[in-house]
mmCIF file of C-alpha atoms and ligand atoms in Angstrom:
data_model
loop_
_atom_site.group_PDB
_atom_site.id
_atom_site.type_symbol
_atom_site.label_atom_id
_atom_site.label_comp_id
_atom_site.label_asym_id
_atom_site.label_seq_id
_atom_site.Cartn_x
_atom_site.Cartn_y
_atom_site.Cartn_z
ATOM 1 C CA MET T 1 -31.473 -40.177 -2.298
ATOM 2 C CA LYS T 2 -28.554 -42.543 -2.718
ATOM 3 C CA GLU T 3 -29.364 -42.927 -6.436
ATOM 4 C CA GLN T 4 -29.622 -39.180 -6.748
ATOM 5 C CA LEU T 5 -26.165 -38.832 -5.166
ATOM 6 C CA ASN T 6 -24.680 -41.462 -7.484
ATOM 7 C CA GLY T 7 -26.256 -39.739 -10.484
ATOM 8 C CA ILE T 8 -24.784 -36.367 -9.513
ATOM 9 C CA LEU T 9 -21.391 -37.963 -8.884
ATOM 10 C CA GLU T 10 -21.325 -39.679 -12.284
ATOM 11 C CA THR T 11 -22.228 -36.555 -14.286
ATOM 12 C CA ALA T 12 -19.860 -34.460 -12.184
ATOM 13 C CA LYS T 13 -16.960 -36.869 -12.884
ATOM 14 C CA ALA T 14 -17.732 -36.935 -16.611
ATOM 15 C CA SER T 15 -18.006 -33.190 -17.006
ATOM 16 C CA ILE T 16 -14.873 -32.514 -14.944
ATOM 17 C CA LEU T 17 -12.843 -34.882 -17.117
ATOM 18 C CA ALA T 18 -14.258 -33.230 -20.237
ATOM 19 C CA ALA T 19 -13.585 -29.668 -19.071
ATOM 20 C CA ASP T 20 -11.175 -27.915 -21.453
ATOM 21 C CA SER T 21 -10.589 -24.505 -19.919
ATOM 22 C CA GLU T 22 -9.812 -22.995 -16.550
ATOM 23 C CA GLN T 23 -13.048 -21.051 -16.803
ATOM 24 C CA SER T 24 -15.259 -24.129 -17.340
ATOM 25 C CA ILE T 25 -13.642 -25.933 -14.414
ATOM 26 C CA GLU T 26 -14.423 -22.944 -12.226
ATOM 27 C CA GLU T 27 -18.068 -23.090 -13.354
ATOM 28 C CA LEU T 28 -18.193 -26.781 -12.399
ATOM 29 C CA ARG T 29 -16.822 -26.003 -8.952
ATOM 30 C CA VAL T 30 -19.720 -23.579 -8.402
ATOM 31 C CA LYS T 31 -22.221 -25.977 -9.933
ATOM 32 C CA TYR T 32 -21.405 -28.853 -7.525
ATOM 33 C CA LEU T 33 -19.697 -27.400 -4.476
ATOM 34 C CA GLY T 34 -20.971 -23.810 -4.317
ATOM 35 C CA LYS T 35 -23.466 -22.565 -1.736
ATOM 36 C CA LYS T 36 -26.272 -23.317 -4.132
ATOM 37 C CA GLY T 37 -24.471 -26.268 -5.688
ATOM 38 C CA GLU T 38 -26.035 -29.655 -6.292
ATOM 39 C CA LEU T 39 -24.147 -31.512 -3.568
ATOM 40 C CA THR T 40 -24.774 -28.755 -1.060
ATOM 41 C CA ALA T 41 -28.458 -28.976 -1.914
ATOM 42 C CA LEU T 42 -28.423 -32.689 -1.088
ATOM 43 C CA LEU T 43 -27.083 -31.978 2.371
ATOM 44 C CA LYS T 44 -29.953 -29.571 2.897
ATOM 45 C CA GLN T 45 -32.451 -32.347 2.105
ATOM 46 C CA MET T 46 -31.103 -34.511 4.925
ATOM 47 C CA GLY T 47 -33.907 -33.329 7.219
ATOM 48 C CA SER T 48 -36.318 -35.640 5.449
ATOM 49 C CA LEU T 49 -34.344 -38.743 6.389
ATOM 50 C CA SER T 50 -34.791 -40.951 9.414
ATOM 51 C CA PRO T 51 -32.351 -40.330 12.293
ATOM 52 C CA GLU T 52 -30.536 -43.643 11.564
ATOM 53 C CA GLU T 53 -30.117 -42.881 7.901
ATOM 54 C CA ARG T 54 -28.945 -39.300 8.402
ATOM 55 C CA PRO T 55 -25.322 -39.897 9.532
ATOM 56 C CA LYS T 56 -24.744 -42.585 6.882
ATOM 57 C CA MET T 57 -26.074 -40.345 4.126
ATOM 58 C CA GLY T 58 -24.197 -37.383 5.516
ATOM 59 C CA GLN T 59 -20.970 -39.333 5.325
ATOM 60 C CA LEU T 60 -21.676 -40.429 1.750
ATOM 61 C CA VAL T 61 -22.386 -36.873 0.578
ATOM 62 C CA ASN T 62 -19.243 -35.567 2.283
ATOM 63 C CA GLU T 63 -17.150 -38.288 0.658
ATOM 64 C CA ALA T 64 -18.685 -37.414 -2.691
ATOM 65 C CA LYS T 65 -17.885 -33.723 -2.107
ATOM 66 C CA ALA T 66 -14.281 -34.580 -1.274
ATOM 67 C CA GLN T 67 -13.989 -36.717 -4.388
ATOM 68 C CA VAL T 68 -15.381 -33.980 -6.623
ATOM 69 C CA GLU T 69 -13.148 -31.411 -4.928
ATOM 70 C CA ALA T 70 -10.045 -33.546 -5.597
ATOM 71 C CA LEU T 71 -10.982 -34.134 -9.219
ATOM 72 C CA ILE T 72 -11.556 -30.435 -9.803
ATOM 73 C CA THR T 73 -8.232 -29.486 -8.188
ATOM 74 C CA ASP T 74 -6.314 -32.010 -10.307
ATOM 75 C CA LYS T 75 -8.039 -30.945 -13.494
ATOM 76 C CA ALA T 76 -7.516 -27.256 -12.731
ATOM 77 C CA LYS T 77 -3.810 -27.911 -12.202
ATOM 78 C CA GLU T 78 -3.570 -29.867 -15.438
ATOM 79 C CA LEU T 79 -5.340 -27.134 -17.420
ATOM 80 C CA LYS T 80 -3.140 -24.438 -15.924
ATOM 81 C CA GLU T 81 0.026 -26.316 -16.898
ATOM 82 C CA LYS T 82 -1.271 -26.811 -20.424
ATOM 83 C CA ALA T 83 -2.029 -23.094 -20.733
ATOM 84 C CA THR T 84 1.483 -22.165 -19.563
ATOM 85 C CA GLU T 85 3.063 -24.628 -21.954
ATOM 86 C CA LEU T 86 1.057 -23.220 -24.833
ATOM 87 C CA LYS T 87 2.008 -19.683 -23.920
ATOM 88 C CA LEU T 88 5.699 -20.591 -23.766
ATOM 89 C CA LYS T 89 5.463 -22.290 -27.126
ATOM 90 C CA GLU T 90 3.902 -19.232 -28.689
ATOM 91 C CA GLU T 91 6.532 -16.964 -27.243
ATOM 92 C CA THR T 92 9.641 -18.907 -28.219
ATOM 93 C CA ILE T 93 12.069 -17.138 -30.510
ATOM 94 C CA ASP T 94 13.056 -18.980 -33.605
ATOM 95 C CA ILE T 95 16.803 -18.753 -33.374
ATOM 96 C CA THR T 96 17.228 -20.408 -36.745
ATOM 97 C CA MET T 97 15.593 -17.481 -38.503
ATOM 98 C CA PRO T 98 18.174 -15.491 -40.479
ATOM 99 C CA ALA T 99 18.956 -12.194 -38.733
ATOM 100 C CA LYS T 100 19.183 -8.823 -40.406
ATOM 101 C CA ALA T 101 22.704 -8.581 -41.770
ATOM 102 C CA VAL T 102 24.875 -6.116 -39.880
ATOM 103 C CA LYS T 103 27.247 -4.381 -42.266
ATOM 104 C CA ARG T 104 30.739 -4.420 -40.859
ATOM 105 C CA GLY T 105 32.904 -1.396 -41.395
ATOM 106 C CA LYS T 106 36.515 -1.638 -42.466
ATOM 107 C CA LEU T 107 39.689 0.205 -41.730
ATOM 108 C CA HIS T 108 40.525 2.969 -44.162
ATOM 109 C CA PRO T 109 43.554 1.919 -46.252
ATOM 110 C CA LEU T 110 45.548 4.759 -44.665
ATOM 111 C CA ASN T 111 44.868 3.283 -41.239
ATOM 112 C CA THR T 112 45.791 -0.227 -42.360
ATOM 113 C CA VAL T 113 49.172 0.981 -43.601
ATOM 114 C CA LEU T 114 49.632 3.169 -40.531
ATOM 115 C CA ASN T 115 48.916 0.237 -38.205
ATOM 116 C CA ASP T 116 51.511 -1.868 -40.047
ATOM 117 C CA MET T 117 54.058 0.910 -39.682
ATOM 118 C CA ILE T 118 53.334 1.332 -36.001
ATOM 119 C CA ASP T 119 53.840 -2.429 -35.541
ATOM 120 C CA ILE T 120 57.177 -2.299 -37.320
ATOM 121 C CA PHE T 121 58.508 0.633 -35.319
ATOM 122 C CA GLN T 122 57.133 -0.599 -32.014
ATOM 123 C CA SER T 123 58.944 -3.888 -32.575
ATOM 124 C CA MET T 124 62.137 -1.807 -32.811
ATOM 125 C CA GLY T 125 61.380 -0.151 -29.480
ATOM 126 C CA PHE T 126 59.760 3.098 -30.629
ATOM 127 C CA ASP T 127 56.963 4.786 -28.648
ATOM 128 C CA VAL T 128 54.046 6.425 -30.432
ATOM 129 C CA VAL T 129 53.497 10.074 -29.496
ATOM 130 C CA ASP T 130 50.966 12.659 -30.577
ATOM 131 C CA GLY T 131 51.232 16.329 -31.399
ATOM 132 C CA PRO T 132 48.724 19.119 -32.044
ATOM 133 C CA GLU T 133 47.551 19.874 -35.584
ATOM 134 C CA VAL T 134 47.376 23.573 -34.785
ATOM 135 C CA GLU T 135 50.944 24.621 -34.106
ATOM 136 C CA THR T 136 52.839 27.759 -33.304
ATOM 137 C CA ASP T 137 55.377 29.196 -35.715
ATOM 138 C CA HIS T 138 57.902 28.482 -32.973
ATOM 139 C CA TYR T 139 57.451 24.683 -33.034
ATOM 140 C CA ASN T 140 56.663 24.277 -36.711
ATOM 141 C CA PHE T 141 59.568 26.382 -38.034
ATOM 142 C CA GLU T 142 61.749 28.328 -35.582
ATOM 143 C CA CYS T 143 62.933 25.425 -33.428
ATOM 144 C CA LEU T 144 63.460 23.343 -36.537
ATOM 145 C CA ASN T 145 66.139 25.738 -37.668
ATOM 146 C CA VAL T 146 63.865 27.493 -40.149
ATOM 147 C CA PRO T 147 63.937 31.170 -39.150
ATOM 148 C CA ALA T 148 61.406 33.698 -40.459
ATOM 149 C CA ASP T 149 63.134 34.546 -43.753
ATOM 150 C CA HIS T 150 64.499 31.107 -44.561
ATOM 151 C CA PRO T 151 63.798 30.108 -48.205
ATOM 152 C CA ALA T 152 62.729 26.613 -47.044
ATOM 153 C CA ARG T 153 59.509 28.207 -45.799
ATOM 154 C CA ASP T 154 58.382 28.768 -49.398
ATOM 155 C CA MET T 155 57.954 25.040 -49.943
ATOM 156 C CA GLN T 156 55.698 24.709 -46.936
ATOM 157 C CA ASP T 157 53.203 27.529 -47.236
ATOM 158 C CA THR T 158 50.254 26.790 -45.022
ATOM 159 C CA PHE T 159 47.050 28.062 -43.458
ATOM 160 C CA TYR T 160 47.434 30.663 -40.739
ATOM 161 C CA LEU T 161 44.836 30.962 -37.999
ATOM 162 C CA ALA T 162 46.508 33.974 -36.379
ATOM 163 C CA GLU T 163 49.813 35.797 -36.575
ATOM 164 C CA ASN T 164 51.852 32.950 -35.068
ATOM 165 C CA LEU T 165 49.338 30.127 -35.164
ATOM 166 C CA LEU T 166 49.149 27.778 -38.128
ATOM 167 C CA LEU T 167 48.097 24.326 -39.291
ATOM 168 C CA ARG T 168 51.323 22.320 -38.998
ATOM 169 C CA THR T 169 53.097 21.669 -42.273
ATOM 170 C CA GLN T 170 55.087 18.727 -40.975
ATOM 171 C CA THR T 171 54.996 16.312 -38.078
ATOM 172 C CA SER T 172 58.589 17.407 -37.375
ATOM 173 C CA ALA T 173 57.106 19.870 -34.895
ATOM 174 C CA ALA T 174 56.413 16.879 -32.645
ATOM 175 C CA GLN T 175 60.176 16.223 -32.438
ATOM 176 C CA ILE T 176 60.640 19.470 -30.577
ATOM 177 C CA ARG T 177 57.765 18.871 -28.189
ATOM 178 C CA THR T 178 59.159 15.392 -27.475
ATOM 179 C CA MET T 179 62.687 16.609 -26.804
ATOM 180 C CA GLU T 180 61.331 19.292 -24.482
ATOM 181 C CA THR T 181 59.453 16.781 -22.360
ATOM 182 C CA ARG T 182 61.610 13.634 -22.541
ATOM 183 C CA LYS T 183 65.244 13.079 -21.743
ATOM 184 C CA PRO T 184 67.442 10.875 -23.972
ATOM 185 C CA PRO T 185 67.406 8.030 -24.792
ATOM 186 C CA ILE T 186 64.469 8.999 -27.019
ATOM 187 C CA ARG T 187 62.877 6.679 -29.573
ATOM 188 C CA VAL T 188 59.508 7.891 -30.842
ATOM 189 C CA ILE T 189 57.324 8.046 -33.904
ATOM 190 C CA CYS T 190 54.584 10.609 -34.327
ATOM 191 C CA PRO T 191 51.950 9.904 -36.977
ATOM 192 C CA GLY T 192 49.518 12.633 -37.940
ATOM 193 C CA ARG T 193 47.808 14.948 -40.371
ATOM 194 C CA VAL T 194 49.701 17.832 -41.921
ATOM 195 C CA PHE T 195 48.578 20.746 -44.065
ATOM 196 C CA ARG T 196 49.978 22.799 -46.906
ATOM 197 C CA ALA T 197 48.547 25.370 -49.266
ATOM 198 C CA ASP T 198 48.959 23.038 -52.249
ATOM 199 C CA GLU T 199 46.758 22.907 -55.321
ATOM 200 C CA VAL T 200 44.788 19.674 -55.450
ATOM 201 C CA ASP T 201 45.805 17.194 -58.149
ATOM 202 C CA ALA T 202 46.409 13.454 -58.486
ATOM 203 C CA THR T 203 49.488 13.570 -56.254
ATOM 204 C CA HIS T 204 48.865 16.654 -54.076
ATOM 205 C CA SER T 205 46.358 17.409 -51.384
ATOM 206 C CA PRO T 206 46.263 20.303 -48.909
ATOM 207 C CA VAL T 207 45.769 17.665 -46.199
ATOM 208 C CA PHE T 208 47.997 14.634 -46.025
ATOM 209 C CA HIS T 209 49.746 12.402 -43.501
ATOM 210 C CA GLN T 210 53.253 11.938 -42.220
ATOM 211 C CA ILE T 211 54.979 9.758 -39.715
ATOM 212 C CA GLU T 212 57.805 11.464 -37.947
ATOM 213 C CA GLY T 213 60.565 9.467 -36.306
ATOM 214 C CA LEU T 214 63.171 10.600 -33.807
ATOM 215 C CA VAL T 215 66.013 8.832 -32.042
ATOM 216 C CA VAL T 216 68.339 10.676 -29.674
ATOM 217 C CA ASP T 217 70.995 9.048 -27.508
ATOM 218 C CA LYS T 218 74.722 8.969 -26.931
ATOM 219 C CA GLY T 219 76.671 7.719 -29.938
ATOM 220 C CA ILE T 220 73.887 7.638 -32.549
ATOM 221 C CA THR T 221 75.300 7.732 -36.091
ATOM 222 C CA LEU T 222 74.171 7.720 -39.704
ATOM 223 C CA CYS T 223 74.668 3.925 -39.632
ATOM 224 C CA ASP T 224 71.842 3.629 -37.101
ATOM 225 C CA LEU T 225 69.628 5.718 -39.349
ATOM 226 C CA LYS T 226 70.413 3.514 -42.340
ATOM 227 C CA GLY T 227 69.890 0.312 -40.393
ATOM 228 C CA VAL T 228 66.500 1.340 -39.006
ATOM 229 C CA LEU T 229 65.168 2.692 -42.304
ATOM 230 C CA GLU T 230 66.426 -0.292 -44.302
ATOM 231 C CA GLN T 231 64.768 -2.643 -41.848
ATOM 232 C CA PHE T 232 61.558 -0.630 -42.125
ATOM 233 C CA ALA T 233 61.618 -0.697 -45.954
ATOM 234 C CA HIS T 234 62.210 -4.447 -46.004
ATOM 235 C CA GLU T 235 59.331 -5.119 -43.662
ATOM 236 C CA ILE T 236 56.913 -2.893 -45.497
ATOM 237 C CA TYR T 237 57.892 -3.736 -49.106
ATOM 238 C CA GLY T 238 59.555 -7.160 -48.781
ATOM 239 C CA SER T 239 63.102 -8.257 -47.996
ATOM 240 C CA ASP T 240 64.373 -8.118 -51.597
ATOM 241 C CA THR T 241 63.581 -4.388 -51.814
ATOM 242 C CA LYS T 242 66.613 -2.246 -52.568
ATOM 243 C CA VAL T 243 67.034 0.970 -50.578
ATOM 244 C CA LYS T 244 68.868 4.041 -51.864
ATOM 245 C CA PHE T 245 70.075 6.980 -49.748
ATOM 246 C CA ARG T 246 70.505 10.236 -51.693
ATOM 247 C CA PRO T 247 72.100 13.376 -50.231
ATOM 248 C CA SER T 248 69.535 16.095 -49.678
ATOM 249 C CA PHE T 249 68.841 19.183 -47.615
ATOM 250 C CA PHE T 250 66.578 19.820 -44.668
ATOM 251 C CA PRO T 251 67.231 22.753 -42.349
ATOM 252 C CA PHE T 252 66.759 20.608 -39.258
ATOM 253 C CA THR T 253 69.136 17.786 -40.179
ATOM 254 C CA GLU T 254 72.794 17.674 -41.146
ATOM 255 C CA PRO T 255 73.658 15.663 -43.137
ATOM 256 C CA SER T 256 70.268 15.078 -44.755
ATOM 257 C CA VAL T 257 69.158 12.280 -47.046
ATOM 258 C CA GLU T 258 66.213 11.276 -49.122
ATOM 259 C CA VAL T 259 65.370 7.603 -49.249
ATOM 260 C CA ASP T 260 64.110 5.745 -52.305
ATOM 261 C CA VAL T 261 63.048 2.113 -52.525
ATOM 262 C CA SER T 262 63.108 -0.044 -55.642
ATOM 263 C CA CYS T 263 59.636 -0.069 -57.174
ATOM 264 C CA SER T 264 57.700 -3.010 -55.749
ATOM 265 C CA GLU T 265 55.579 -3.151 -58.888
ATOM 266 C CA CYS T 266 58.295 -3.597 -61.549
ATOM 267 C CA GLY T 267 61.243 -4.501 -59.326
ATOM 268 C CA GLY T 268 63.208 -1.510 -60.639
ATOM 269 C CA LYS T 269 62.691 -1.840 -64.406
ATOM 270 C CA GLY T 270 60.441 1.201 -64.645
ATOM 271 C CA CYS T 271 56.671 1.227 -64.872
ATOM 272 C CA ARG T 272 53.579 3.378 -64.455
ATOM 273 C CA VAL T 273 53.690 3.237 -60.640
ATOM 274 C CA CYS T 274 57.263 4.571 -60.405
ATOM 275 C CA LYS T 275 56.774 6.770 -63.480
ATOM 276 C CA GLY T 276 59.550 4.903 -65.292
ATOM 277 C CA ALA T 277 62.201 5.656 -62.660
ATOM 278 C CA GLY T 278 62.404 2.195 -61.096
ATOM 279 C CA TRP T 279 62.596 3.930 -57.685
ATOM 280 C CA ILE T 280 60.003 5.465 -55.409
ATOM 281 C CA GLU T 281 60.891 8.200 -52.940
ATOM 282 C CA ILE T 282 59.368 7.404 -49.551
ATOM 283 C CA LEU T 283 60.934 9.647 -46.955
ATOM 284 C CA GLY T 284 63.298 12.391 -45.875
ATOM 285 C CA ALA T 285 65.736 11.904 -43.031
ATOM 286 C CA GLY T 286 69.009 12.988 -41.506
ATOM 287 C CA MET T 287 71.106 13.516 -38.396
ATOM 288 C CA VAL T 288 69.395 15.975 -36.070
ATOM 289 C CA HIS T 289 71.014 19.398 -36.500
ATOM 290 C CA PRO T 290 73.019 20.549 -33.442
ATOM 291 C CA ASN T 291 70.986 23.791 -33.422
ATOM 292 C CA VAL T 292 67.784 21.779 -33.034
ATOM 293 C CA LEU T 293 69.189 19.736 -30.157
ATOM 294 C CA ARG T 294 70.453 22.912 -28.521
ATOM 295 C CA SER T 295 67.072 24.675 -28.864
ATOM 296 C CA CYS T 296 65.539 21.804 -26.905
ATOM 297 C CA GLY T 297 68.139 21.932 -24.150
ATOM 298 C CA ILE T 298 70.053 18.828 -25.285
ATOM 299 C CA ASP T 299 73.838 19.155 -25.446
ATOM 300 C CA PRO T 300 74.976 18.213 -28.994
ATOM 301 C CA GLU T 301 78.475 17.527 -27.631
ATOM 302 C CA VAL T 302 77.061 14.652 -25.584
ATOM 303 C CA TYR T 303 74.078 13.471 -27.603
ATOM 304 C CA SER T 304 73.317 12.894 -31.246
ATOM 305 C CA GLY T 305 70.286 11.639 -33.076
ATOM 306 C CA PHE T 306 68.549 10.963 -36.329
ATOM 307 C CA ALA T 307 65.111 11.867 -37.587
ATOM 308 C CA PHE T 308 62.934 10.944 -40.502
ATOM 309 C CA GLY T 309 59.590 11.906 -41.997
ATOM 310 C CA ILE T 310 57.597 9.362 -43.993
ATOM 311 C CA GLY T 311 54.712 10.242 -46.299
ATOM 312 C CA LEU T 312 51.907 7.878 -45.374
ATOM 313 C CA ASP T 313 49.726 8.734 -48.372
ATOM 314 C CA ARG T 314 52.453 7.889 -50.877
ATOM 315 C CA LEU T 315 53.125 4.606 -49.121
ATOM 316 C CA THR T 316 49.429 3.758 -49.263
ATOM 317 C CA THR T 317 48.886 4.692 -52.901
ATOM 318 C CA THR T 318 51.893 2.665 -54.027
ATOM 319 C CA ARG T 319 51.002 -0.342 -51.915
ATOM 320 C CA TYR T 320 47.446 -0.520 -53.246
ATOM 321 C CA LYS T 321 48.229 0.889 -56.713
ATOM 322 C CA ILE T 322 45.859 3.808 -56.180
ATOM 323 C CA SER T 323 46.322 6.215 -59.047
ATOM 324 C CA ASP T 324 44.916 9.362 -57.435
ATOM 325 C CA ILE T 325 45.496 10.625 -53.895
ATOM 326 C CA ARG T 326 42.092 12.313 -53.908
ATOM 327 C CA LEU T 327 40.430 8.899 -53.670
ATOM 328 C CA LEU T 328 41.819 8.602 -50.150
ATOM 329 C CA PHE T 329 39.879 11.628 -48.979
ATOM 330 C CA GLU T 330 36.617 11.452 -50.898
ATOM 331 C CA ASN T 331 35.219 8.671 -48.696
ATOM 332 C CA ASP T 332 33.355 7.061 -51.550
ATOM 333 C CA LYS T 333 32.140 3.755 -50.089
ATOM 334 C CA ARG T 334 32.477 1.964 -53.432
ATOM 335 C CA PHE T 335 36.186 2.793 -53.388
ATOM 336 C CA LEU T 336 36.790 2.057 -49.690
ATOM 337 C CA GLU T 337 35.005 -1.292 -49.785
ATOM 338 C CA GLN T 338 37.707 -2.679 -52.054
ATOM 339 C CA PHE T 339 40.309 -2.855 -49.297
HETATM 340 N N1 LIG J 1 59.483 17.341 -42.434
HETATM 341 C C1 LIG J 1 59.974 16.950 -43.733
HETATM 342 C C2 LIG J 1 58.948 17.283 -44.775
HETATM 343 O O1 LIG J 1 57.858 17.557 -44.465
HETATM 344 C C3 LIG J 1 60.275 15.494 -43.747
HETATM 345 C C4 LIG J 1 61.456 15.200 -42.928
HETATM 346 C C5 LIG J 1 62.706 15.201 -43.493
HETATM 347 C C6 LIG J 1 61.351 14.944 -41.596
HETATM 348 C C7 LIG J 1 63.820 14.945 -42.742
HETATM 349 C C8 LIG J 1 62.459 14.678 -40.837
HETATM 350 C C9 LIG J 1 63.696 14.675 -41.433
HETATM 351 O O2 LIG J 1 62.407 14.421 -39.539
HETATM 352 O O3 LIG J 1 64.777 14.417 -40.673
HETATM 353 O O4 LIG J 1 59.240 17.263 -45.931
#
């Protein structure tokens, strides 16, 4: 019986060590330690032994069972760890694999120029305000000193939504809304889309962009206007840019000026960009008309101010040498990707 026990123990040890899966180790557990297992069967044969031999043999079989049990537990643990390791290996993500390229969008050139302008004016203490694109006749014309029959209306024919409701022709309407809600000192710019019933061509579009500026305080003069606009032109076009103020007319300013800058392309000699003139007109401006101040409840005897309106599209086309304004609105990716 002792030899039988040793034989079982040897084969059990060998097969446990050779087991290569959690399933086979489980089968071995049943084979040796189960109710009908080989070691259990040995215990059942103990009846045939003499009373002196019985306890000795019993002890040997129990020791053998414990040994087999320990071996199986260790092996099972080892196999389980191996399986987990393998699973983890299979599931790892290869972080060195090239990812699908994400195409990054870009700012539209109009926005790039606008952001630069906002930076320049904010550094001079201006706030950025917003105004509605659908305006009333009152804000777009009346309060800006352009009454119903004024000839200046001809130049700004627009799209009417109702009797007194229109798509704004100029950001100047935002001046009025600002002066109605803020008290001087006022220093704001208002960028936005404007609309006019213009025929489309290389330099005209029924939708375009302006940046309105307004300063109102005690003691504001034309010198302040010149200083601010010169500073702006130098920052946007470079410090050697020459700035020219020409007398002009706007119903809402008196006196009014138009501002030209020396062509950044040819330096003033005359070229294709400036159409041979050497100068490029960039904005209209002037001292806020007393009637306009009065219509907003600001006393023109106490306060004065200046205003300006810059064409963003023109600034953008000249900066990037874009020959046709329509390119800015067509949203052709091949065009936009160049900036
Ligand atoms: N609103 C004018 C236009 O659309 C531009 C302009 C000129 C705005 C003079 C102003 C200004 O504020 O003072 O042509």
